[in-house]
PDB file of C-alpha atoms in Angstrom:
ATOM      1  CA  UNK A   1      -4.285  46.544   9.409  1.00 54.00           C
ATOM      2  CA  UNK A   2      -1.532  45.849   7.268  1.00 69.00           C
ATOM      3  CA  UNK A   3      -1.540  47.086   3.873  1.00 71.00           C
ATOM      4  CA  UNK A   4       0.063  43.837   2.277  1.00 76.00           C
ATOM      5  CA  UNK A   5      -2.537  41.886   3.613  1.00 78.00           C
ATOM      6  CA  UNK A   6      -4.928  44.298   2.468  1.00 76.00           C
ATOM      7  CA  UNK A   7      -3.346  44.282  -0.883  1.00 84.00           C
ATOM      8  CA  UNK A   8      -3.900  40.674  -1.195  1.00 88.00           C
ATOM      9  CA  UNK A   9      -7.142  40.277  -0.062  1.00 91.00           C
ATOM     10  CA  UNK A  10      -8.223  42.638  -3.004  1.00 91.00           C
ATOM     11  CA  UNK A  11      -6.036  40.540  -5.200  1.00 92.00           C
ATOM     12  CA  UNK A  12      -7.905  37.632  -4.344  1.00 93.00           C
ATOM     13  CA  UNK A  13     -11.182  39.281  -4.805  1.00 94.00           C
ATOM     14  CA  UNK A  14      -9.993  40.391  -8.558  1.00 94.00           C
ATOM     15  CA  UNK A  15      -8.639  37.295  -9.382  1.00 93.00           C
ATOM     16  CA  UNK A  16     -11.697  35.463  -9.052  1.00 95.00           C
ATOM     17  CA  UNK A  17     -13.535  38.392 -10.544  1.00 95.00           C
ATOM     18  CA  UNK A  18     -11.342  38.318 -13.344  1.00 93.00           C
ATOM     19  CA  UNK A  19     -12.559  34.577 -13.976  1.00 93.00           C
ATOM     20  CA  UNK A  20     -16.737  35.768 -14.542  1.00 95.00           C
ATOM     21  CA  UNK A  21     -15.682  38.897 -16.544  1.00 93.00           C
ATOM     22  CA  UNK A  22     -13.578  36.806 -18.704  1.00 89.00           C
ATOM     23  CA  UNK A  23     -16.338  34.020 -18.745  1.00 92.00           C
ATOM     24  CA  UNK A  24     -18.903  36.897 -19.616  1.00 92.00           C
ATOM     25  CA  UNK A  25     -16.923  38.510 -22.064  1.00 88.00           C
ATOM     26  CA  UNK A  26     -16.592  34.850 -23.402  1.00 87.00           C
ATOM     27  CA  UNK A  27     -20.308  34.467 -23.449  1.00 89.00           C
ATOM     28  CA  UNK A  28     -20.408  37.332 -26.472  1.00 87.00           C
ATOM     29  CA  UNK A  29     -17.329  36.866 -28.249  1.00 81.00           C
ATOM     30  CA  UNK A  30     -16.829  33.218 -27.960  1.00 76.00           C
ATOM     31  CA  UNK A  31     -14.145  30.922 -27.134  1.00 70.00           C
ATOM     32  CA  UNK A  32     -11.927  32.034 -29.639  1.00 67.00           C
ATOM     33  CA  UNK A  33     -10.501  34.325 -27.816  1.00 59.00           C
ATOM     34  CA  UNK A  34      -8.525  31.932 -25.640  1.00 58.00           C
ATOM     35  CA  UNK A  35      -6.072  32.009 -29.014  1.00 58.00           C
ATOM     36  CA  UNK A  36      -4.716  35.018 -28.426  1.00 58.00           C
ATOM     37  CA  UNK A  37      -3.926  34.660 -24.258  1.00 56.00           C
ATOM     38  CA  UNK A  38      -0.962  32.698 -25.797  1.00 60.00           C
ATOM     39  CA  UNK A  39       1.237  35.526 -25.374  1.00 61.00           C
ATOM     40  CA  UNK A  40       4.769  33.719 -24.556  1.00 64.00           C
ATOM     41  CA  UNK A  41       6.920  36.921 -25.345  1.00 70.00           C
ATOM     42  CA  UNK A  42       4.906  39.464 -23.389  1.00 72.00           C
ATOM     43  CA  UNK A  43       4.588  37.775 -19.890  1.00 73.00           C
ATOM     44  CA  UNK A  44       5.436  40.766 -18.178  1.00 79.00           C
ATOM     45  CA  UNK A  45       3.739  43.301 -19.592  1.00 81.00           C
ATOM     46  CA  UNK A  46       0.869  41.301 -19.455  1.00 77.00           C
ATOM     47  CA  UNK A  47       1.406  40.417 -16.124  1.00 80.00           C
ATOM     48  CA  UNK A  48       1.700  44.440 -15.283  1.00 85.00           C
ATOM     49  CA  UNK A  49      -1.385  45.029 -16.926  1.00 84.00           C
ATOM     50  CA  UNK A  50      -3.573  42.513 -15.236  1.00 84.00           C
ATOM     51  CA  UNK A  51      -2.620  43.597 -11.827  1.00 83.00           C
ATOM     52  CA  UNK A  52      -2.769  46.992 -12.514  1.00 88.00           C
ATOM     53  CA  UNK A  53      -6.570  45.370 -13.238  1.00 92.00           C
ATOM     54  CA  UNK A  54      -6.851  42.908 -10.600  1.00 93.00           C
ATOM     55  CA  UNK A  55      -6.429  45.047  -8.063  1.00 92.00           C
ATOM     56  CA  UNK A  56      -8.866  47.941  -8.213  1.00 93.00           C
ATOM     57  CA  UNK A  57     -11.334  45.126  -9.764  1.00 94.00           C
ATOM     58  CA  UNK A  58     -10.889  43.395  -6.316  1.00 94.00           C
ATOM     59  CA  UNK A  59     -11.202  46.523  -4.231  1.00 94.00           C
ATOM     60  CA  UNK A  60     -15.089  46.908  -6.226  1.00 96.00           C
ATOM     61  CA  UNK A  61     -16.107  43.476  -5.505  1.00 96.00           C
ATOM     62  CA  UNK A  62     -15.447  44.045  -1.722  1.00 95.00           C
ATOM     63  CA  UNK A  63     -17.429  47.297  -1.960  1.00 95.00           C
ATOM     64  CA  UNK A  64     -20.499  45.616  -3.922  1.00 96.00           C
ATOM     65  CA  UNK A  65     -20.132  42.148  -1.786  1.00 96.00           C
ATOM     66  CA  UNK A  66     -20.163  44.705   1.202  1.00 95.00           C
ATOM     67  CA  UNK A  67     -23.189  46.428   0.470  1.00 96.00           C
ATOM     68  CA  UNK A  68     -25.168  43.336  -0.979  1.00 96.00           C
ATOM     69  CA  UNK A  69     -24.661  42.310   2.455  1.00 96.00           C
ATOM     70  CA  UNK A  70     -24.200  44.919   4.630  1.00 95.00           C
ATOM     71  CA  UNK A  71     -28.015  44.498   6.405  1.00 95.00           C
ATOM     72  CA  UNK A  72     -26.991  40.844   6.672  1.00 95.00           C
ATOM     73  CA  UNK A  73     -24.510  41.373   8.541  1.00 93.00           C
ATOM     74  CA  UNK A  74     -25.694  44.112  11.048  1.00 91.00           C
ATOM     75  CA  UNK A  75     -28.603  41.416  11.462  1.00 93.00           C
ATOM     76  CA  UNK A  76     -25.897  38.799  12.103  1.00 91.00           C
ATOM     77  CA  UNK A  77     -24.616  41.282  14.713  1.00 88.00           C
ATOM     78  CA  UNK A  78     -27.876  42.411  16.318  1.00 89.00           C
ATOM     79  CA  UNK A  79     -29.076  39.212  17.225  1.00 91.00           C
ATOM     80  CA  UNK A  80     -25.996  39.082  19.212  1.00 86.00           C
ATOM     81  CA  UNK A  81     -26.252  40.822  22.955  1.00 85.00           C
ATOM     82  CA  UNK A  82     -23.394  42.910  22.879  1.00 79.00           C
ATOM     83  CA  UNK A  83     -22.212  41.776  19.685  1.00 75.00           C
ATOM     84  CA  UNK A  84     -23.038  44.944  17.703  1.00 73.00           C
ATOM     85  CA  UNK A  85     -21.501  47.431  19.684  1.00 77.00           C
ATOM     86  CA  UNK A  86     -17.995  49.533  18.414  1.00 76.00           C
ATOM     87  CA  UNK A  87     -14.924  47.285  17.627  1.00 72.00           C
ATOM     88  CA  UNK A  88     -12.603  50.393  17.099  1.00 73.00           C
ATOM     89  CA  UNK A  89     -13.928  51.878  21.009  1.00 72.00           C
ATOM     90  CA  UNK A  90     -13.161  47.891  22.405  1.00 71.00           C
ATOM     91  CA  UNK A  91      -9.158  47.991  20.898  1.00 68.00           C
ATOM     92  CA  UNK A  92      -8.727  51.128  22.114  1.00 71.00           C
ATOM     93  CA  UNK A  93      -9.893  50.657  25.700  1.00 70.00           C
ATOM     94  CA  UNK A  94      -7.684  46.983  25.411  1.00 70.00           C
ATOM     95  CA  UNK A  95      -4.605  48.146  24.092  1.00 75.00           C
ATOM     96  CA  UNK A  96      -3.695  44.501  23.312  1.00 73.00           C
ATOM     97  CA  UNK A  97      -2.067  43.919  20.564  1.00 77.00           C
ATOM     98  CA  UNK A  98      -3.046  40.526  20.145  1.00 77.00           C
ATOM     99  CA  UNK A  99      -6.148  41.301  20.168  1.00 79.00           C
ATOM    100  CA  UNK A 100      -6.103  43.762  17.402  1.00 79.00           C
ATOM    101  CA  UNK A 101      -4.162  40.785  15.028  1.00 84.00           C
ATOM    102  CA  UNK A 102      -7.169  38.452  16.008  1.00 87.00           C
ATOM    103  CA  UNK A 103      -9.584  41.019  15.043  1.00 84.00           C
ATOM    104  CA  UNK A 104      -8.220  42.075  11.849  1.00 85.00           C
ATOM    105  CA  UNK A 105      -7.498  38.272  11.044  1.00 90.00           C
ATOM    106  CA  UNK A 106     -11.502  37.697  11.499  1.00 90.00           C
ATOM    107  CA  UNK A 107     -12.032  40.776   9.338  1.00 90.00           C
ATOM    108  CA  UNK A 108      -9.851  39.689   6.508  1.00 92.00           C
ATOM    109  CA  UNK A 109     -11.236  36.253   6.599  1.00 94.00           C
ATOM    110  CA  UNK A 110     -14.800  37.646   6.492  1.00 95.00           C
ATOM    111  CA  UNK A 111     -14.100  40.169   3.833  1.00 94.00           C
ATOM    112  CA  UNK A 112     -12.440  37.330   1.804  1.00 96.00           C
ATOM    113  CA  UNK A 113     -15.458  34.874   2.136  1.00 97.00           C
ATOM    114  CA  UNK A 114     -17.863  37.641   1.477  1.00 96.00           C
ATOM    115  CA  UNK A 115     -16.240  38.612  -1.613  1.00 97.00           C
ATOM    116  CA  UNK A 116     -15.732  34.883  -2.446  1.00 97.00           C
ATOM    117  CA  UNK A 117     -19.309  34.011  -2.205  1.00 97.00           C
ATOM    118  CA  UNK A 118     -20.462  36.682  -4.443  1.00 97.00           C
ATOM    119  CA  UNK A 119     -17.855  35.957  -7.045  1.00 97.00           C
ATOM    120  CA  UNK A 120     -18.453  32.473  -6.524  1.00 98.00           C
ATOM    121  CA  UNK A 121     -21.862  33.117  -7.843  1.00 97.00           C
ATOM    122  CA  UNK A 122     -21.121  35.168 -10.606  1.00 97.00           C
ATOM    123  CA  UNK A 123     -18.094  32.283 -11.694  1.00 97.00           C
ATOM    124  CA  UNK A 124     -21.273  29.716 -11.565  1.00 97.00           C
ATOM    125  CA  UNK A 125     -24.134  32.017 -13.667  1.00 97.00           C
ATOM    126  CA  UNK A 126     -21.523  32.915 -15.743  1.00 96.00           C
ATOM    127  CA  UNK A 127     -19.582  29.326 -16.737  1.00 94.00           C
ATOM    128  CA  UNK A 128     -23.980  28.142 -17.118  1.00 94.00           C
ATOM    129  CA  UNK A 129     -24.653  31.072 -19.314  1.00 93.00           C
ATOM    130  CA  UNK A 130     -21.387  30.027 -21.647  1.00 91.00           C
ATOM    131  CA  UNK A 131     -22.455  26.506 -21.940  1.00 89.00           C
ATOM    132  CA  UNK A 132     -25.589  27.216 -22.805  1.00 89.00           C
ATOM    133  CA  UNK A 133     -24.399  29.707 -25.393  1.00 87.00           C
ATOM    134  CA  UNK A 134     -21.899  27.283 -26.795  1.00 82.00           C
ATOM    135  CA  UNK A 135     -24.247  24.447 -26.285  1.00 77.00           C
ATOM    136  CA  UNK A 136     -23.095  23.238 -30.252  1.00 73.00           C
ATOM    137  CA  UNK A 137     -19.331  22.502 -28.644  1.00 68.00           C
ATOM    138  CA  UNK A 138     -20.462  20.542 -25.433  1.00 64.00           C
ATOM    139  CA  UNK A 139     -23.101  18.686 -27.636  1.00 69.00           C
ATOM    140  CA  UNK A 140     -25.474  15.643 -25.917  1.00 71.00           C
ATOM    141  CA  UNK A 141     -23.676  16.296 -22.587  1.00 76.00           C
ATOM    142  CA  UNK A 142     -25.542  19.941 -22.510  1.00 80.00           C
ATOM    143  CA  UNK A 143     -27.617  19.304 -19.487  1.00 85.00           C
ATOM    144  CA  UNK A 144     -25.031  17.208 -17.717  1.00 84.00           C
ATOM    145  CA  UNK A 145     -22.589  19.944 -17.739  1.00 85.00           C
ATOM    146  CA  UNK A 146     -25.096  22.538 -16.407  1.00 89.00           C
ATOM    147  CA  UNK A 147     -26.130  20.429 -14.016  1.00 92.00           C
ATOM    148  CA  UNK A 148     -22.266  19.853 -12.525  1.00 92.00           C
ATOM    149  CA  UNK A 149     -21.331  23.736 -12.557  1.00 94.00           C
ATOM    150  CA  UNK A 150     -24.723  24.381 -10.641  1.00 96.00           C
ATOM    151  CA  UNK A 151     -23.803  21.594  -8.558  1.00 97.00           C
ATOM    152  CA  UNK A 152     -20.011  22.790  -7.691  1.00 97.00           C
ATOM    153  CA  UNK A 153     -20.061  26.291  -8.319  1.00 97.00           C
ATOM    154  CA  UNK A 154     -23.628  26.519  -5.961  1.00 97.00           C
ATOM    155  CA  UNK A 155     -21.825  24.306  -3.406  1.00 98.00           C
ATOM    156  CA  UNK A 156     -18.495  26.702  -3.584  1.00 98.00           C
ATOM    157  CA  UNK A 157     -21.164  29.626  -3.498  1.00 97.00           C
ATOM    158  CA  UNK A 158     -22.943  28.392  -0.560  1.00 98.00           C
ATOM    159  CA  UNK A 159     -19.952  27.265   1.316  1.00 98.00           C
ATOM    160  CA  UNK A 160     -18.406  30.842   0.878  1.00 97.00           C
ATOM    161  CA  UNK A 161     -21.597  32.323   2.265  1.00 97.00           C
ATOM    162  CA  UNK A 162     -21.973  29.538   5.452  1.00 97.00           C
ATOM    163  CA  UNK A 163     -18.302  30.137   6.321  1.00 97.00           C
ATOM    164  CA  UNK A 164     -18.913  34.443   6.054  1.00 97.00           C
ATOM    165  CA  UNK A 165     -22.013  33.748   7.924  1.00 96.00           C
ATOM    166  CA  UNK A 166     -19.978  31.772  10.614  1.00 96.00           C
ATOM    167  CA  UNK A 167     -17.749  34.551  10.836  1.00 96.00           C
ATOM    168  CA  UNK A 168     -19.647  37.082  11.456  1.00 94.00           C
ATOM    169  CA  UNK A 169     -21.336  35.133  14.465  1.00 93.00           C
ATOM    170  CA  UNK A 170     -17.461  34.567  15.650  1.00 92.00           C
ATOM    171  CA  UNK A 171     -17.158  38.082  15.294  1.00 89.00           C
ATOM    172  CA  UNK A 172     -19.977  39.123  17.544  1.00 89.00           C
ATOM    173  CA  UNK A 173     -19.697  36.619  20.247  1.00 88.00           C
ATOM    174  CA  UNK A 174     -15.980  37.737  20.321  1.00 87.00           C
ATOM    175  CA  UNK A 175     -17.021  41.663  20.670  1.00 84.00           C
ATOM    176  CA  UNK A 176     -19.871  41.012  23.178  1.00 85.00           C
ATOM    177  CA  UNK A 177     -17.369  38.673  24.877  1.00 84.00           C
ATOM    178  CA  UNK A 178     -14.893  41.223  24.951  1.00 80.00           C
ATOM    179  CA  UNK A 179     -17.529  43.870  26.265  1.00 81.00           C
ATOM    180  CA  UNK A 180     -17.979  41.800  29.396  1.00 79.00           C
ATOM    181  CA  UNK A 181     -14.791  41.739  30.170  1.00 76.00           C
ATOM    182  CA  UNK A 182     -14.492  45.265  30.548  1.00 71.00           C
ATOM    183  CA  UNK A 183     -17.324  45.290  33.071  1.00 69.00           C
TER     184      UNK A 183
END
Protein backbone atom coordinates (compact mmCIF):
# COMPACT_ATOMS: atom_id res chain seq x y z
CA UNK A 1 0.00 0.00 0.00
CA UNK A 2 1.11 3.31 -0.68
CA UNK A 3 1.57 5.64 2.05
CA UNK A 4 0.12 8.78 0.11
CA UNK A 5 -2.89 7.06 -0.45
CA UNK A 6 -2.93 6.02 2.98
CA UNK A 7 -2.28 9.50 4.05
CA UNK A 8 -5.29 10.66 2.32
CA UNK A 9 -7.65 8.28 3.18
CA UNK A 10 -7.05 9.35 6.90
CA UNK A 11 -7.35 12.88 5.71
CA UNK A 12 -10.61 12.22 4.44
CA UNK A 13 -11.72 10.44 7.49
CA UNK A 14 -10.58 13.69 9.69
CA UNK A 15 -11.99 16.03 7.54
CA UNK A 16 -15.35 14.86 7.88
CA UNK A 17 -14.68 14.20 11.53
CA UNK A 18 -13.59 17.56 11.92
CA UNK A 19 -17.19 18.70 10.65
CA UNK A 20 -19.26 16.71 13.96
CA UNK A 21 -16.53 17.82 16.46
CA UNK A 22 -16.87 21.28 15.29
CA UNK A 23 -20.77 20.86 15.10
CA UNK A 24 -20.56 19.36 18.75
CA UNK A 25 -18.35 21.79 20.08
CA UNK A 26 -20.93 24.23 18.44
CA UNK A 27 -23.74 22.56 20.24
CA UNK A 28 -22.13 24.01 23.79
CA UNK A 29 -20.58 27.12 22.87
CA UNK A 30 -22.84 28.32 20.20
CA UNK A 31 -22.55 29.72 16.87
CA UNK A 32 -20.55 32.47 17.79
CA UNK A 33 -17.70 30.96 17.37
CA UNK A 34 -17.81 30.96 13.58
CA UNK A 35 -16.50 34.86 14.25
CA UNK A 36 -13.33 34.07 15.02
CA UNK A 37 -12.53 31.22 11.97
CA UNK A 38 -12.11 34.56 10.06
CA UNK A 39 -8.52 34.38 10.36
CA UNK A 40 -7.31 36.05 6.87
CA UNK A 41 -3.64 36.70 8.12
CA UNK A 42 -2.94 33.30 9.64
CA UNK A 43 -3.93 30.87 6.76
CA UNK A 44 -0.98 28.93 7.14
CA UNK A 45 -0.49 28.41 10.42
CA UNK A 46 -3.87 27.54 10.67
CA UNK A 47 -3.73 25.40 7.92
CA UNK A 48 -0.52 23.56 9.74
CA UNK A 49 -2.41 23.17 12.71
CA UNK A 50 -5.50 21.55 11.38
CA UNK A 51 -3.65 18.92 9.56
CA UNK A 52 -1.39 18.29 12.11
CA UNK A 53 -5.24 17.53 13.59
CA UNK A 54 -6.87 16.07 10.71
CA UNK A 55 -4.73 13.53 10.33
CA UNK A 56 -4.33 11.51 13.51
CA UNK A 57 -8.23 12.46 14.01
CA UNK A 58 -8.74 10.46 10.72
CA UNK A 59 -6.44 7.61 11.60
CA UNK A 60 -9.07 7.17 15.09
CA UNK A 61 -12.14 7.21 13.12
CA UNK A 62 -10.81 4.30 10.93
CA UNK A 63 -9.85 2.45 14.13
CA UNK A 64 -13.40 3.07 15.89
CA UNK A 65 -15.38 2.66 12.34
CA UNK A 66 -13.18 -0.60 12.19
CA UNK A 67 -14.10 -2.06 15.31
CA UNK A 68 -17.86 -0.86 15.32
CA UNK A 69 -17.82 -3.04 12.43
CA UNK A 70 -15.35 -5.42 12.53
CA UNK A 71 -18.04 -8.60 13.31
CA UNK A 72 -19.94 -7.12 10.36
CA UNK A 73 -17.63 -7.57 8.27
CA UNK A 74 -16.15 -11.07 9.13
CA UNK A 75 -20.03 -11.96 8.82
CA UNK A 76 -19.99 -10.29 5.38
CA UNK A 77 -17.00 -12.58 4.70
CA UNK A 78 -18.21 -15.85 6.23
CA UNK A 79 -21.22 -16.13 4.40
CA UNK A 80 -18.96 -16.17 1.50
CA UNK A 81 -17.41 -19.88 0.55
CA UNK A 82 -13.97 -19.09 0.32
CA UNK A 83 -14.38 -15.57 0.84
CA UNK A 84 -12.91 -15.41 4.37
CA UNK A 85 -9.82 -17.06 3.91
CA UNK A 86 -6.07 -14.99 4.04
CA UNK A 87 -5.70 -12.11 1.46
CA UNK A 88 -1.94 -11.56 2.41
CA UNK A 89 -1.28 -15.85 1.78
CA UNK A 90 -3.46 -15.30 -1.88
CA UNK A 91 -0.84 -12.14 -3.11
CA UNK A 92 1.86 -13.93 -2.13
CA UNK A 93 1.18 -17.25 -3.86
CA UNK A 94 0.00 -14.73 -7.13
CA UNK A 95 2.77 -12.53 -7.32
CA UNK A 96 0.67 -10.26 -9.60
CA UNK A 97 1.02 -7.05 -9.25
CA UNK A 98 -2.15 -6.09 -10.55
CA UNK A 99 -3.70 -7.89 -8.41
CA UNK A 100 -2.24 -6.44 -5.34
CA UNK A 101 -3.36 -2.59 -6.84
CA UNK A 102 -6.97 -4.11 -7.20
CA UNK A 103 -6.89 -5.35 -3.77
CA UNK A 104 -5.60 -2.45 -2.02
CA UNK A 105 -7.95 -0.20 -4.27
CA UNK A 106 -11.03 -2.35 -2.72
CA UNK A 107 -9.45 -1.88 0.70
CA UNK A 108 -9.10 1.84 0.49
CA UNK A 109 -12.51 2.20 -0.92
CA UNK A 110 -13.95 0.08 1.92
CA UNK A 111 -11.99 1.74 4.62
CA UNK A 112 -13.15 5.12 3.16
CA UNK A 113 -16.94 4.17 3.09
CA UNK A 114 -16.67 2.62 6.47
CA UNK A 115 -15.25 5.59 7.97
CA UNK A 116 -17.69 7.73 5.89
CA UNK A 117 -20.73 6.06 7.15
CA UNK A 118 -19.87 6.43 10.70
CA UNK A 119 -18.94 10.05 10.35
CA UNK A 120 -21.80 10.47 8.24
CA UNK A 121 -23.82 9.64 11.24
CA UNK A 122 -22.19 11.57 13.69
CA UNK A 123 -22.34 14.88 10.92
CA UNK A 124 -26.34 14.04 10.99
CA UNK A 125 -26.89 13.58 15.16
CA UNK A 126 -24.73 16.25 15.50
CA UNK A 127 -26.11 19.18 12.82
CA UNK A 128 -30.01 17.71 14.70
CA UNK A 129 -28.64 18.19 18.12
CA UNK A 130 -27.45 22.02 17.06
CA UNK A 131 -30.75 22.88 15.65
CA UNK A 132 -32.49 21.80 18.28
CA UNK A 133 -30.21 23.66 20.66
CA UNK A 134 -30.42 26.82 18.63
CA UNK A 135 -34.00 26.18 17.87
CA UNK A 136 -34.59 30.34 18.80
CA UNK A 137 -32.35 31.13 15.39
CA UNK A 138 -34.13 28.63 12.94
CA UNK A 139 -37.54 29.71 14.51
CA UNK A 140 -41.14 28.15 12.93
CA UNK A 141 -39.02 26.13 10.44
CA UNK A 142 -37.66 23.96 13.63
CA UNK A 143 -39.16 20.71 12.62
CA UNK A 144 -38.68 21.24 8.92
CA UNK A 145 -35.05 21.57 9.28
CA UNK A 146 -34.72 18.41 11.46
CA UNK A 147 -36.65 16.66 9.35
CA UNK A 148 -34.24 17.55 6.04
CA UNK A 149 -30.81 16.77 7.93
CA UNK A 150 -32.42 13.34 9.06
CA UNK A 151 -33.54 13.02 5.65
CA UNK A 152 -29.98 13.80 3.83
CA UNK A 153 -27.57 13.14 6.36
CA UNK A 154 -29.55 9.41 7.07
CA UNK A 155 -29.59 8.95 3.27
CA UNK A 156 -25.61 9.96 3.04
CA UNK A 157 -25.32 7.62 6.22
CA UNK A 158 -27.05 4.77 4.73
CA UNK A 159 -25.59 5.10 1.34
CA UNK A 160 -22.01 5.05 2.95
CA UNK A 161 -22.95 1.88 4.77
CA UNK A 162 -24.81 0.03 1.43
CA UNK A 163 -21.77 0.94 -0.69
CA UNK A 164 -19.12 -0.55 2.43
CA UNK A 165 -21.50 -3.36 2.60
CA UNK A 166 -21.20 -3.88 -1.26
CA UNK A 167 -17.65 -3.87 -0.89
CA UNK A 168 -17.04 -6.13 1.33
CA UNK A 169 -19.22 -8.76 -0.69
CA UNK A 170 -16.84 -7.62 -3.81
CA UNK A 171 -14.14 -8.33 -1.62
CA UNK A 172 -15.03 -11.87 -0.76
CA UNK A 173 -16.31 -13.10 -4.00
CA UNK A 174 -12.96 -11.69 -5.37
CA UNK A 175 -10.79 -13.77 -2.61
CA UNK A 176 -12.89 -16.98 -2.91
CA UNK A 177 -12.66 -16.36 -6.68
CA UNK A 178 -9.12 -16.03 -6.50
CA UNK A 179 -8.85 -19.25 -4.21
CA UNK A 180 -10.26 -21.32 -7.04
CA UNK A 181 -8.03 -20.36 -9.25
CA UNK A 182 -5.24 -21.67 -7.47
CA UNK A 183 -6.84 -25.10 -7.38
Amino acid sequence: MKTTQLLIEHLISGVQGLVWLVLLVMIFVGTDILVYVALKDYEAIVLTLLVSIVYPWGIIIDNVADHLLKARAKAIRASIPGGSQSTRYLLTQLKDESMNEYVNYLRTRIRVSRSSAFNFGMITLFAILLTIVQAERVNNALFGWIALEFLVGGLMTFLAFLSWKWLMRTFGNFVAARYKELE
